[in-house]
Amino acid sequence: MMANGWKTPKQIQEDYNLADKTWATWRKQCEASPYADAIVRVSTRSTFIIEPLWQKFLIWQSKNFEEKHLDPHLRDLKVLKEN
């Protein structure tokens, strides 16, 4: 592990058990999200991931996925439970 919670893309792939294709998709989604700062590109060959921000991106992505894919009836029940 690198200092300050920074990792290489390969370390993130290994730690989160991500296939190359999944990593590429999630990386692009992260770069287009409010958590784009999680990915630090120093050059075309040097990229680092700030893991605490990456984890926040994953939580954000999970909430978005749930909102898009949860049955509307279940979504309404969830809102009622939260209130």
mmCIF file with all atom_site columns, C-alpha atoms in Angstrom:
data_model
loop_
_atom_site.group_PDB
_atom_site.id
_atom_site.type_symbol
_atom_site.label_atom_id
_atom_site.label_alt_id
_atom_site.label_comp_id
_atom_site.label_asym_id
_atom_site.label_entity_id
_atom_site.label_seq_id
_atom_site.pdbx_PDB_ins_code
_atom_site.Cartn_x
_atom_site.Cartn_y
_atom_site.Cartn_z
_atom_site.occupancy
_atom_site.B_iso_or_equiv
_atom_site.pdbx_formal_charge
_atom_site.auth_seq_id
_atom_site.auth_comp_id
_atom_site.auth_asym_id
_atom_site.auth_atom_id
_atom_site.pdbx_PDB_model_num
ATOM 1  C CA . MET A 1 1  ? 0.000   0.000  0.000   1.00 0.00 ? 1  MET A CA 1
ATOM 2  C CA . MET A 1 2  ? 1.167   3.487  -0.788  1.00 0.00 ? 2  MET A CA 1
ATOM 3  C CA . ALA A 1 3  ? 1.189   6.406  1.620   1.00 0.00 ? 3  ALA A CA 1
ATOM 4  C CA . ASN A 1 4  ? -1.965  8.346  2.452   1.00 0.00 ? 4  ASN A CA 1
ATOM 5  C CA . GLY A 1 5  ? -4.386  5.739  1.069   1.00 0.00 ? 5  GLY A CA 1
ATOM 6  C CA . TRP A 1 6  ? -3.149  6.071  -2.507  1.00 0.00 ? 6  TRP A CA 1
ATOM 7  C CA . LYS A 1 7  ? -2.918  2.949  -4.671  1.00 0.00 ? 7  LYS A CA 1
ATOM 8  C CA . THR A 1 8  ? -2.092  2.021  -8.207  1.00 0.00 ? 8  THR A CA 1
ATOM 9  C CA . PRO A 1 9  ? -4.877  0.892  -10.531 1.00 0.00 ? 9  PRO A CA 1
ATOM 10 C CA . LYS A 1 10 ? -3.464  -2.644 -10.383 1.00 0.00 ? 10 LYS A CA 1
ATOM 11 C CA . GLN A 1 11 ? -3.676  -2.623 -6.579  1.00 0.00 ? 11 GLN A CA 1
ATOM 12 C CA . ILE A 1 12 ? -7.282  -1.451 -6.730  1.00 0.00 ? 12 ILE A CA 1
ATOM 13 C CA . GLN A 1 13 ? -8.100  -4.174 -9.261  1.00 0.00 ? 13 GLN A CA 1
ATOM 14 C CA . GLU A 1 14 ? -6.545  -6.813 -7.025  1.00 0.00 ? 14 GLU A CA 1
ATOM 15 C CA . ASP A 1 15 ? -8.036  -5.502 -3.763  1.00 0.00 ? 15 ASP A CA 1
ATOM 16 C CA . TYR A 1 16 ? -11.549 -5.196 -5.210  1.00 0.00 ? 16 TYR A CA 1
ATOM 17 C CA . ASN A 1 17 ? -11.277 -8.280 -7.438  1.00 0.00 ? 17 ASN A CA 1
ATOM 18 C CA . LEU A 1 18 ? -12.024 -6.336 -10.623 1.00 0.00 ? 18 LEU A CA 1
ATOM 19 C CA . ALA A 1 19 ? -11.540 -7.721 -14.111 1.00 0.00 ? 19 ALA A CA 1
ATOM 20 C CA . ASP A 1 20 ? -9.803  -5.404 -16.598 1.00 0.00 ? 20 ASP A CA 1
ATOM 21 C CA . LYS A 1 21 ? -13.083 -4.600 -18.370 1.00 0.00 ? 21 LYS A CA 1
ATOM 22 C CA . THR A 1 22 ? -14.906 -3.856 -15.110 1.00 0.00 ? 22 THR A CA 1
ATOM 23 C CA . TRP A 1 23 ? -12.050 -1.654 -13.914 1.00 0.00 ? 23 TRP A CA 1
ATOM 24 C CA . ALA A 1 24 ? -12.074 0.291  -17.195 1.00 0.00 ? 24 ALA A CA 1
ATOM 25 C CA . THR A 1 25 ? -15.843 0.813  -16.996 1.00 0.00 ? 25 THR A CA 1
ATOM 26 C CA . TRP A 1 26 ? -15.803 1.872  -13.346 1.00 0.00 ? 26 TRP A CA 1
ATOM 27 C CA . ARG A 1 27 ? -12.812 4.143  -13.914 1.00 0.00 ? 27 ARG A CA 1
ATOM 28 C CA . LYS A 1 28 ? -14.679 5.975  -16.686 1.00 0.00 ? 28 LYS A CA 1
ATOM 29 C CA . GLN A 1 29 ? -17.771 6.249  -14.496 1.00 0.00 ? 29 GLN A CA 1
ATOM 30 C CA . CYS A 1 30 ? -15.678 7.597  -11.642 1.00 0.00 ? 30 CYS A CA 1
ATOM 31 C CA . GLU A 1 31 ? -14.026 10.163 -13.915 1.00 0.00 ? 31 GLU A CA 1
ATOM 32 C CA . ALA A 1 32 ? -17.499 11.413 -14.906 1.00 0.00 ? 32 ALA A CA 1
ATOM 33 C CA . SER A 1 33 ? -18.788 11.480 -11.329 1.00 0.00 ? 33 SER A CA 1
ATOM 34 C CA . PRO A 1 34 ? -18.544 13.995 -8.479  1.00 0.00 ? 34 PRO A CA 1
ATOM 35 C CA . TYR A 1 35 ? -15.675 11.800 -7.221  1.00 0.00 ? 35 TYR A CA 1
ATOM 36 C CA . ALA A 1 36 ? -13.434 12.272 -10.262 1.00 0.00 ? 36 ALA A CA 1
ATOM 37 C CA . ASP A 1 37 ? -10.676 13.493 -7.917  1.00 0.00 ? 37 ASP A CA 1
ATOM 38 C CA . ALA A 1 38 ? -10.276 9.870  -6.793  1.00 0.00 ? 38 ALA A CA 1
ATOM 39 C CA . ILE A 1 39 ? -8.239  9.264  -9.951  1.00 0.00 ? 39 ILE A CA 1
ATOM 40 C CA . VAL A 1 40 ? -4.952  11.132 -10.198 1.00 0.00 ? 40 VAL A CA 1
ATOM 41 C CA . ARG A 1 41 ? -3.271  11.003 -13.614 1.00 0.00 ? 41 ARG A CA 1
ATOM 42 C CA . VAL A 1 42 ? 0.299   12.218 -13.417 1.00 0.00 ? 42 VAL A CA 1
ATOM 43 C CA . SER A 1 43 ? 1.124   11.150 -16.964 1.00 0.00 ? 43 SER A CA 1
ATOM 44 C CA . THR A 1 44 ? -0.132  8.711  -19.581 1.00 0.00 ? 44 THR A CA 1
ATOM 45 C CA . ARG A 1 45 ? 1.663   5.914  -17.736 1.00 0.00 ? 45 ARG A CA 1
ATOM 46 C CA . SER A 1 46 ? 1.273   6.993  -14.116 1.00 0.00 ? 46 SER A CA 1
ATOM 47 C CA . THR A 1 47 ? -2.130  6.896  -12.475 1.00 0.00 ? 47 THR A CA 1
ATOM 48 C CA . PHE A 1 48 ? -2.976  6.681  -8.798  1.00 0.00 ? 48 PHE A CA 1
ATOM 49 C CA . ILE A 1 49 ? -6.235  6.098  -6.983  1.00 0.00 ? 49 ILE A CA 1
ATOM 50 C CA . ILE A 1 50 ? -7.074  7.844  -3.722  1.00 0.00 ? 50 ILE A CA 1
ATOM 51 C CA . GLU A 1 51 ? -8.825  4.923  -2.086  1.00 0.00 ? 51 GLU A CA 1
ATOM 52 C CA . PRO A 1 52 ? -11.040 6.814  0.411   1.00 0.00 ? 52 PRO A CA 1
ATOM 53 C CA . LEU A 1 53 ? -12.479 8.837  -2.497  1.00 0.00 ? 53 LEU A CA 1
ATOM 54 C CA . TRP A 1 54 ? -12.768 5.675  -4.610  1.00 0.00 ? 54 TRP A CA 1
ATOM 55 C CA . GLN A 1 55 ? -14.840 4.106  -1.837  1.00 0.00 ? 55 GLN A CA 1
ATOM 56 C CA . LYS A 1 56 ? -17.088 7.175  -1.720  1.00 0.00 ? 56 LYS A CA 1
ATOM 57 C CA . PHE A 1 57 ? -17.539 6.843  -5.486  1.00 0.00 ? 57 PHE A CA 1
ATOM 58 C CA . LEU A 1 58 ? -18.556 3.206  -5.050  1.00 0.00 ? 58 LEU A CA 1
ATOM 59 C CA . ILE A 1 59 ? -21.147 4.148  -2.429  1.00 0.00 ? 59 ILE A CA 1
ATOM 60 C CA . TRP A 1 60 ? -22.464 6.935  -4.663  1.00 0.00 ? 60 TRP A CA 1
ATOM 61 C CA . GLN A 1 61 ? -22.582 4.532  -7.619  1.00 0.00 ? 61 GLN A CA 1
ATOM 62 C CA . SER A 1 62 ? -24.429 1.959  -5.531  1.00 0.00 ? 62 SER A CA 1
ATOM 63 C CA . LYS A 1 63 ? -27.109 4.484  -4.574  1.00 0.00 ? 63 LYS A CA 1
ATOM 64 C CA . ASN A 1 64 ? -27.535 5.504  -8.214  1.00 0.00 ? 64 ASN A CA 1
ATOM 65 C CA . PHE A 1 65 ? -27.786 1.874  -9.293  1.00 0.00 ? 65 PHE A CA 1
ATOM 66 C CA . GLU A 1 66 ? -30.403 1.172  -6.648  1.00 0.00 ? 66 GLU A CA 1
ATOM 67 C CA . GLU A 1 67 ? -32.476 4.175  -7.693  1.00 0.00 ? 67 GLU A CA 1
ATOM 68 C CA . LYS A 1 68 ? -32.378 3.160  -11.368 1.00 0.00 ? 68 LYS A CA 1
ATOM 69 C CA . HIS A 1 69 ? -32.952 -0.563 -10.914 1.00 0.00 ? 69 HIS A CA 1
ATOM 70 C CA . LEU A 1 70 ? -35.144 -0.926 -7.865  1.00 0.00 ? 70 LEU A CA 1
ATOM 71 C CA . ASP A 1 71 ? -38.781 -1.740 -8.628  1.00 0.00 ? 71 ASP A CA 1
ATOM 72 C CA . PRO A 1 72 ? -40.797 1.509  -8.359  1.00 0.00 ? 72 PRO A CA 1
ATOM 73 C CA . HIS A 1 73 ? -43.133 -0.069 -5.800  1.00 0.00 ? 73 HIS A CA 1
ATOM 74 C CA . LEU A 1 74 ? -40.199 -1.112 -3.630  1.00 0.00 ? 74 LEU A CA 1
ATOM 75 C CA . ARG A 1 75 ? -38.633 2.314  -4.066  1.00 0.00 ? 75 ARG A CA 1
ATOM 76 C CA . ASP A 1 76 ? -41.830 3.892  -2.702  1.00 0.00 ? 76 ASP A CA 1
ATOM 77 C CA . LEU A 1 77 ? -41.780 1.515  0.288   1.00 0.00 ? 77 LEU A CA 1
ATOM 78 C CA . LYS A 1 78 ? -38.147 2.377  0.977   1.00 0.00 ? 78 LYS A CA 1
ATOM 79 C CA . VAL A 1 79 ? -38.961 6.101  1.000   1.00 0.00 ? 79 VAL A CA 1
ATOM 80 C CA . LEU A 1 80 ? -41.825 5.499  3.404   1.00 0.00 ? 80 LEU A CA 1
ATOM 81 C CA . LYS A 1 81 ? -39.560 3.503  5.767   1.00 0.00 ? 81 LYS A CA 1
ATOM 82 C CA . GLU A 1 82 ? -36.930 6.260  5.735   1.00 0.00 ? 82 GLU A CA 1
ATOM 83 C CA . ASN A 1 83 ? -39.481 8.898  6.685   1.00 0.00 ? 83 ASN A CA 1
#
